[in-house]
PDB file of C-alpha atoms and ligand atoms in Angstrom:
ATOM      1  CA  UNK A  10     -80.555 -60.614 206.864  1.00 88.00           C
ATOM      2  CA  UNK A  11     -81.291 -57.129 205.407  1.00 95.00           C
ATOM      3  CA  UNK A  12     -84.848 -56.862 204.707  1.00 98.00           C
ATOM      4  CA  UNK A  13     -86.719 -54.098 202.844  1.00 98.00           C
ATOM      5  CA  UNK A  14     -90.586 -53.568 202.327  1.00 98.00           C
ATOM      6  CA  UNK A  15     -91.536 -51.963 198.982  1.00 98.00           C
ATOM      7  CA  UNK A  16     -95.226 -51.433 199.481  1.00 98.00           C
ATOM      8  CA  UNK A  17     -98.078 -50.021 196.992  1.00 98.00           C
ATOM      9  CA  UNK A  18    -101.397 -50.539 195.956  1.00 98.00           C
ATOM     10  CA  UNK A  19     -99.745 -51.170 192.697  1.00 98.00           C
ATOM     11  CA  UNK A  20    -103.161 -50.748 190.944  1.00 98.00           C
ATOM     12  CA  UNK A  21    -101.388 -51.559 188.381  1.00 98.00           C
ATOM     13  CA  UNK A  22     -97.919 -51.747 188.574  1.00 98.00           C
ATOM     14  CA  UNK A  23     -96.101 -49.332 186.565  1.00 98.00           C
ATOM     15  CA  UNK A  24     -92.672 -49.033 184.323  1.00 98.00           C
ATOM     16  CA  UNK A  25     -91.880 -46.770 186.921  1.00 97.00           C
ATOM     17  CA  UNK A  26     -92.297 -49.186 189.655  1.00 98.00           C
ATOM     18  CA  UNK A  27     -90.130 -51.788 188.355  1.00 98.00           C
ATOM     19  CA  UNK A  28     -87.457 -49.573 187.787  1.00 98.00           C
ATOM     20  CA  UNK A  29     -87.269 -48.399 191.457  1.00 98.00           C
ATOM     21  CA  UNK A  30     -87.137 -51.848 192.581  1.00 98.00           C
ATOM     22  CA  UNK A  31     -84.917 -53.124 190.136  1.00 98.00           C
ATOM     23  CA  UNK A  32     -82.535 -50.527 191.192  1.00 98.00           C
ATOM     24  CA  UNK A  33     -83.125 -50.691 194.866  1.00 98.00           C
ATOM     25  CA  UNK A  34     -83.469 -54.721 195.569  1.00 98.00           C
ATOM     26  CA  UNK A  35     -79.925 -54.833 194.973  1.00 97.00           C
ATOM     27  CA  UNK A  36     -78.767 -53.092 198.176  1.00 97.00           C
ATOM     28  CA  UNK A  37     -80.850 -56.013 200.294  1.00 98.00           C
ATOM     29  CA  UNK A  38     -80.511 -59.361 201.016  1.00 98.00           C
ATOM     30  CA  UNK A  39     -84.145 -59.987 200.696  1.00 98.00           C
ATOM     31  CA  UNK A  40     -86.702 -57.402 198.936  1.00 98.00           C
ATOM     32  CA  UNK A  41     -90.479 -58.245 199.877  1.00 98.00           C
ATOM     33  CA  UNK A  42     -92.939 -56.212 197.284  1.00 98.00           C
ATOM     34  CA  UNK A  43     -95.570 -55.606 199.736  1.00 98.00           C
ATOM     35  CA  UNK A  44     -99.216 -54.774 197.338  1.00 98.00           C
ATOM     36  CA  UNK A  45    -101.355 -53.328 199.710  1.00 98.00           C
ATOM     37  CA  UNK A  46    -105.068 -54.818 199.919  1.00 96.00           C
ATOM     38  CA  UNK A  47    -106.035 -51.194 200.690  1.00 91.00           C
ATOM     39  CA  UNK A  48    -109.362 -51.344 201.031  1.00 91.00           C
ATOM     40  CA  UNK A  49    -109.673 -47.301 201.365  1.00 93.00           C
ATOM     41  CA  UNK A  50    -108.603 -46.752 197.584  1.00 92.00           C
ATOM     42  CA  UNK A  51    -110.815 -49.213 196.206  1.00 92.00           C
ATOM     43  CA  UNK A  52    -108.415 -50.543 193.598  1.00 95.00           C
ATOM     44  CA  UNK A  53    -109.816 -50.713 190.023  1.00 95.00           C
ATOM     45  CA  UNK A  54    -107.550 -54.373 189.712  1.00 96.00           C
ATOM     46  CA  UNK A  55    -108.781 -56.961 192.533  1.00 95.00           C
ATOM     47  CA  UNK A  56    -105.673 -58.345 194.803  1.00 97.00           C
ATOM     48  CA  UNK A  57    -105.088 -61.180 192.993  1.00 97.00           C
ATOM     49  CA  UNK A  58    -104.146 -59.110 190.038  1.00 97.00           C
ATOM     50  CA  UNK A  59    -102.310 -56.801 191.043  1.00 98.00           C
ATOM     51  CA  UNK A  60    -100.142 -59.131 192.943  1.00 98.00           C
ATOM     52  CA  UNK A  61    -100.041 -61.492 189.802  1.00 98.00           C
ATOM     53  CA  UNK A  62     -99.317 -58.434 187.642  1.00 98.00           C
ATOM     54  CA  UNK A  63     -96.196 -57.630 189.618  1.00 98.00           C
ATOM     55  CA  UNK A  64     -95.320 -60.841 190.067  1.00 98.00           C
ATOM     56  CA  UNK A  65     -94.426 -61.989 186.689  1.00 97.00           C
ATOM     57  CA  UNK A  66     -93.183 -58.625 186.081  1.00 98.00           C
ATOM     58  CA  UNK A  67     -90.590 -59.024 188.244  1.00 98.00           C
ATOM     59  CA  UNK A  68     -89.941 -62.295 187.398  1.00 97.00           C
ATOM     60  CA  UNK A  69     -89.517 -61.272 183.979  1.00 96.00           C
ATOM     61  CA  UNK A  70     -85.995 -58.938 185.186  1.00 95.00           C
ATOM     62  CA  UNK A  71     -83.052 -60.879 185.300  1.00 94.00           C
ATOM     63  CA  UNK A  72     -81.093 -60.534 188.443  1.00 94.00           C
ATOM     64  CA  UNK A  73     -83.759 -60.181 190.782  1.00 96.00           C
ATOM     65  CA  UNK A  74     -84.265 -63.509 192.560  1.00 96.00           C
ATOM     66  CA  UNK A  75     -83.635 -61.634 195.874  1.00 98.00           C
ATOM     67  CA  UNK A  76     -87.322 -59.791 195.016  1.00 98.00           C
ATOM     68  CA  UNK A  77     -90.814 -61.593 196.090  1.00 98.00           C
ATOM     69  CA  UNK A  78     -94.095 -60.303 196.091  1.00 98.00           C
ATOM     70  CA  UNK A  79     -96.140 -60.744 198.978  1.00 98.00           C
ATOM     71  CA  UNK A  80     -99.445 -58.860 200.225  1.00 98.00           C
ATOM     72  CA  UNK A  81    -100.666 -57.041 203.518  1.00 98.00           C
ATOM     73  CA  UNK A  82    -103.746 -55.876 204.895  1.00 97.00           C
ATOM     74  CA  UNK A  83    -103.448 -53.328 208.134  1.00 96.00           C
ATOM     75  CA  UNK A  84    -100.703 -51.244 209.282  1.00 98.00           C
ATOM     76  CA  UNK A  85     -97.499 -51.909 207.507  1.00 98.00           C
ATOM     77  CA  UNK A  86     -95.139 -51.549 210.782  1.00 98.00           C
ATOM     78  CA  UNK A  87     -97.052 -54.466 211.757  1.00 98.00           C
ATOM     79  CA  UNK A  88     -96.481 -56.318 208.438  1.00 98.00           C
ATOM     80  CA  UNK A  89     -92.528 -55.033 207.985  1.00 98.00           C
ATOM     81  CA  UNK A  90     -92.291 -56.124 211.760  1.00 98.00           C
ATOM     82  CA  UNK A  91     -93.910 -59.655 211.106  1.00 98.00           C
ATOM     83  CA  UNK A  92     -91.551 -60.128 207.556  1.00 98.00           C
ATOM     84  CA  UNK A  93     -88.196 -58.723 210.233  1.00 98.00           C
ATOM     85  CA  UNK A  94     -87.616 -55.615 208.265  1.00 98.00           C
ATOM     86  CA  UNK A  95     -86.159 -53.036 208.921  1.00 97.00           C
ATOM     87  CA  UNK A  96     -86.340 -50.778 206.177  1.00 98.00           C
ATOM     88  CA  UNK A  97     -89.365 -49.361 203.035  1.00 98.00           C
ATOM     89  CA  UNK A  98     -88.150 -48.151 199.992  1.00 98.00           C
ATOM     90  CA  UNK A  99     -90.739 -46.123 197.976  1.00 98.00           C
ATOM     91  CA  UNK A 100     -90.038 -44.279 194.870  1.00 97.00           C
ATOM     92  CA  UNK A 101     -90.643 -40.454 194.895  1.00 96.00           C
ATOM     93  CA  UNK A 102     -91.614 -38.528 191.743  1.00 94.00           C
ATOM     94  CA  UNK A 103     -91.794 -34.992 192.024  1.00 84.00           C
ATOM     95  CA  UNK A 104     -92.686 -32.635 194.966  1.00 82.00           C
ATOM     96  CA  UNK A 105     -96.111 -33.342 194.706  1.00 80.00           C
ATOM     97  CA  UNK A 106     -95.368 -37.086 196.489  1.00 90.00           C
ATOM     98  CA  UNK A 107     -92.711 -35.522 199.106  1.00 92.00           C
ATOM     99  CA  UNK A 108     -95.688 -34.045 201.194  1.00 93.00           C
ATOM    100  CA  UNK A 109     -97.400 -37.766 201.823  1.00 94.00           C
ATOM    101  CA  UNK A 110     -94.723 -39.733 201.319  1.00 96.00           C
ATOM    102  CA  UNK A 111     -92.520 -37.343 203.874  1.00 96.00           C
ATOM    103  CA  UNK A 112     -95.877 -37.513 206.134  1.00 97.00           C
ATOM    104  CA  UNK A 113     -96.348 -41.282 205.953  1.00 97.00           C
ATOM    105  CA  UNK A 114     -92.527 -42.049 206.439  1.00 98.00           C
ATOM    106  CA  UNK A 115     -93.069 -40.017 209.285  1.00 97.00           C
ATOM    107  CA  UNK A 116     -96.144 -41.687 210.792  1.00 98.00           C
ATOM    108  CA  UNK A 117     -94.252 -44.779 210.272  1.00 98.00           C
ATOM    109  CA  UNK A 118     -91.022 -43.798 212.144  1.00 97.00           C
ATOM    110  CA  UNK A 119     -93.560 -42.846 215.239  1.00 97.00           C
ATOM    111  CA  UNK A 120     -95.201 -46.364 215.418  1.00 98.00           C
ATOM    112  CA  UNK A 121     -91.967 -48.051 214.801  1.00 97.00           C
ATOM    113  CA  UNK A 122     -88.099 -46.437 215.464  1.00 97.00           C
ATOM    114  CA  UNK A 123     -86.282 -49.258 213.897  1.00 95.00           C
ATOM    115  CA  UNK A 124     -88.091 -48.858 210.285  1.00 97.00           C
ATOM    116  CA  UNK A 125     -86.182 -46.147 208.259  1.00 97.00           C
ATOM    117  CA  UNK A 126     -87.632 -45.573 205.127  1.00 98.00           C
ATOM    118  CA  UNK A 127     -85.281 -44.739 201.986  1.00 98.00           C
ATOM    119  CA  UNK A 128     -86.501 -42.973 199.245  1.00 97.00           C
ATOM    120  CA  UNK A 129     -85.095 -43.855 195.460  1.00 97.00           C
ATOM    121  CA  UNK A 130     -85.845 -41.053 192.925  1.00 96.00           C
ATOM    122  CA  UNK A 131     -87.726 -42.098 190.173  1.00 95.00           C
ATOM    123  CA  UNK A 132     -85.945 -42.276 186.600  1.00 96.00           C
ATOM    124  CA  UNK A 133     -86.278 -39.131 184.285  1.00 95.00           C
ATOM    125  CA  UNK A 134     -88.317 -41.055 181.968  1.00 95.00           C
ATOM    126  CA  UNK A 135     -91.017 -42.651 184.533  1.00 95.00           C
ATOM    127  CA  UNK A 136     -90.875 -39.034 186.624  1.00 93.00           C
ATOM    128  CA  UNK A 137     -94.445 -38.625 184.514  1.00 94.00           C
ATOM    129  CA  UNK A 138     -96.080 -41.815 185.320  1.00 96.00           C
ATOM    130  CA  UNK A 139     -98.412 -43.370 187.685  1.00 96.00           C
ATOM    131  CA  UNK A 140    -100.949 -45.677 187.906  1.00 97.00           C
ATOM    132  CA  UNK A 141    -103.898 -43.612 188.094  1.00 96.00           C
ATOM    133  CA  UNK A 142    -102.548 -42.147 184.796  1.00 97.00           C
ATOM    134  CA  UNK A 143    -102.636 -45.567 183.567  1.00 98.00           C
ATOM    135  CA  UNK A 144    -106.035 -47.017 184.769  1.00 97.00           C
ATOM    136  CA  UNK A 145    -107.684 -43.606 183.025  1.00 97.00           C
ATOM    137  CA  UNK A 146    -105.314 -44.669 180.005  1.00 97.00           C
ATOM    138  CA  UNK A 147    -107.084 -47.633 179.972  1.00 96.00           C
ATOM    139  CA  UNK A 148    -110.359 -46.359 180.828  1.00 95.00           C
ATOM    140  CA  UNK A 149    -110.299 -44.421 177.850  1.00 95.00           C
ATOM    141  CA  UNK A 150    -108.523 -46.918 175.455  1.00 94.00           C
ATOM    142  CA  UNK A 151    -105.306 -44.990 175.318  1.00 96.00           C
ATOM    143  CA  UNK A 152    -101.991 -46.838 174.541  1.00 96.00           C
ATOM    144  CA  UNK A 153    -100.400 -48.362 177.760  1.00 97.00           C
ATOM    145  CA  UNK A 154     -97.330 -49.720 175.375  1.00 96.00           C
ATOM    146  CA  UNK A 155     -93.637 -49.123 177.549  1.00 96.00           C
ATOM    147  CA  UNK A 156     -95.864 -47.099 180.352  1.00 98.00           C
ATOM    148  CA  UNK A 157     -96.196 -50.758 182.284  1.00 98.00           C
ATOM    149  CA  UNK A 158     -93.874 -53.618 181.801  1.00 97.00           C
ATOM    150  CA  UNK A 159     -94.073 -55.490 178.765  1.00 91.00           C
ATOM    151  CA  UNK A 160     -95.514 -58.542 179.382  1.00 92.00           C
ATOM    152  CA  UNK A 161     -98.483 -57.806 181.365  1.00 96.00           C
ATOM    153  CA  UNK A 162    -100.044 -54.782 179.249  1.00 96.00           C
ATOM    154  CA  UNK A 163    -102.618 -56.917 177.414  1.00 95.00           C
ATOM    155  CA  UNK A 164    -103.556 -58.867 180.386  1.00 95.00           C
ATOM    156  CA  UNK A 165    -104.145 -55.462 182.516  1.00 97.00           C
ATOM    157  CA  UNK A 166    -106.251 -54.330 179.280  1.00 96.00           C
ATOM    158  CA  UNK A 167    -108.203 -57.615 179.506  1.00 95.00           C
ATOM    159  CA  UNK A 168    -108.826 -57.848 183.081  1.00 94.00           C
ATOM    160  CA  UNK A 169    -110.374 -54.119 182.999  1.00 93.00           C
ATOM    161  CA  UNK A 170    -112.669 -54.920 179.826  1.00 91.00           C
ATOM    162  CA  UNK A 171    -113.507 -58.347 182.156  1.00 88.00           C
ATOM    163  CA  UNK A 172    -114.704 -55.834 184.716  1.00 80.00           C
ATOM    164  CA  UNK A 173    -118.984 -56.253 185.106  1.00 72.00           C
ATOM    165  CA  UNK A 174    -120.172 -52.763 183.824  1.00 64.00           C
ATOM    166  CA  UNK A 175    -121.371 -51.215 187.077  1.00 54.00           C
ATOM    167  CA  UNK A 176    -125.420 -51.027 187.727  1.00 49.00           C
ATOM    168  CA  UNK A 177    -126.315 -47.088 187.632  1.00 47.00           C
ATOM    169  CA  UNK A 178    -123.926 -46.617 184.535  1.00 50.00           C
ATOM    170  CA  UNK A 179    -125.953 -45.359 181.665  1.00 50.00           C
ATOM    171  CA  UNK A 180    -124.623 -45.289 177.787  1.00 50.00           C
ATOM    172  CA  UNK A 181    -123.587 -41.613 176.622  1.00 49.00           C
ATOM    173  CA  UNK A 182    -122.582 -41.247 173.120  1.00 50.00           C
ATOM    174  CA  UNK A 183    -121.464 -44.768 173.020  1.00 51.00           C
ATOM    175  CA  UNK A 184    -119.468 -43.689 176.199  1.00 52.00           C
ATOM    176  CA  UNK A 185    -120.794 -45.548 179.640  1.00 48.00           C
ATOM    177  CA  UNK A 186    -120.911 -42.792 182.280  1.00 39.00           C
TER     178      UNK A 186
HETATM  179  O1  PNS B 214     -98.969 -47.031 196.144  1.00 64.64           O
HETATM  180  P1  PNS B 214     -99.559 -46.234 197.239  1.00 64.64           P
HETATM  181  O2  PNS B 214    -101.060 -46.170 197.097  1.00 64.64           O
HETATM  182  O3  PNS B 214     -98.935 -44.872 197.390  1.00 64.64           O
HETATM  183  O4  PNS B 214     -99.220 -47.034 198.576  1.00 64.64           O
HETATM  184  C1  PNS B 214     -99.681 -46.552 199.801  1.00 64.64           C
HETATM  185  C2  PNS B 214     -99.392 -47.568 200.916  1.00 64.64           C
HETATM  186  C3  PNS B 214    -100.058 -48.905 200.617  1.00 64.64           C
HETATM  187  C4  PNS B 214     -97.900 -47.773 201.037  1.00 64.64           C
HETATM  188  C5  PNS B 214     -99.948 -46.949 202.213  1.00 64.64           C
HETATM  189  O5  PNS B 214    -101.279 -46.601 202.013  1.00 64.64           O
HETATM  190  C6  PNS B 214     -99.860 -47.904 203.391  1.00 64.64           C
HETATM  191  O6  PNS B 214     -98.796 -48.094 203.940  1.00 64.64           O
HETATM  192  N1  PNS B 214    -101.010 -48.492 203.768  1.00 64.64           N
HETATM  193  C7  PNS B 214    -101.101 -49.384 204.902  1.00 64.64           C
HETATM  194  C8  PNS B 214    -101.709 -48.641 206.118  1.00 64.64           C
HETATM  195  C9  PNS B 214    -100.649 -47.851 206.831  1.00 64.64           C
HETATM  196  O7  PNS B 214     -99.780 -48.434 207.443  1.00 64.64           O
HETATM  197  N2  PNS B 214    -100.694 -46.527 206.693  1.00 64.64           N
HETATM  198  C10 PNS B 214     -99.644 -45.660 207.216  1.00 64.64           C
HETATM  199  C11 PNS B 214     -99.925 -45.082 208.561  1.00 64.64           C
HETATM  200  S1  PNS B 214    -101.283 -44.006 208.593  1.00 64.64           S
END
């Protein structure tokens, strides 16, 4: 069985990542969305989120019952070679990713010759997008509306105004800073 790894810290996931799996799970058997713990970016959305945010949007897509979402901690040869795949698909942007993504693919490749990773160009109108862009969109209470998928945008608002206001923060002009 054809297996492919899409990972991310999907922190959140994005419009723009749901349209390069939607378009890439097709080409595999079985398509494992792999959310990264990634303890090194310290994720504004806590695992459980994020996994539950891509989750049910996927689930919302028809057509992609071949897609699960899973998580990993560690090196992810060692997680693609525990799930038996043998390829990652990540979407690239603009030439700003191609550097790390090209370097990572790379470092990836070393540990492990039997993972090839395929890159899947992101659409014209998600080529803007990311999800840093979209946790300082919420941050700042900008409008998230068609940026992430549909059905999860008010639950991504909620979870960050859940978030405990962190100790050091001090009010500046009604802004905490
Ligand atoms: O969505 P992101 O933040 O670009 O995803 C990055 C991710 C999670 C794919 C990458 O950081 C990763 O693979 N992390 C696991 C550790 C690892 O295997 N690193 C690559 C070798 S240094």
């Amino acid at each position: 069985m054809k297996t492919a790894i899409c990972p991310g810290t999907f922190d959140p996931i994005t419009s723009g990542h749901l349209d390069v799996i939607a378009r890439s799970a097709p080409f595999f058997e079985r398509f494992i969305v792999a959310v990264s713990a990634n303890p090194l970016k310290s994720p504004m959305f806590d695992l459980k989120e994020r996994m539950d945010f891509a989750q049910r949007a996927v689930r919302a897509i028809p057509g992609l019952e071949n897609v699960e979402v899973d998580c990993f901690e560690g090196l992810l040869v060692d997680y693609a070679k525990h799930m038996k795949a043998t390829a990652i698909v990540k979407g690239l942007r603009a030439i700003s990713d191609f550097e790390y993504e090209f370097q990572m693919a790379q470092m990836n490749h070393k540990m492990d010759e039997s993972l090839e990773t395929f890159f899947v160009m992101a659409s014209s109108e998600y080529s803007f997008l990311s999800s840093s862009a979209i946790r300082e969109l919420v941050f700042y209470g900008g409008c998230i509306e068609g940026l992430v998928p549909s059905g999860i945008e008010q639950d991504i608002i909620r979870s960050f105004e859940r978030r405990p206001v962190r100790k050091g923060k001090e009010r500046f002009n009604g802004y905490i800073c």
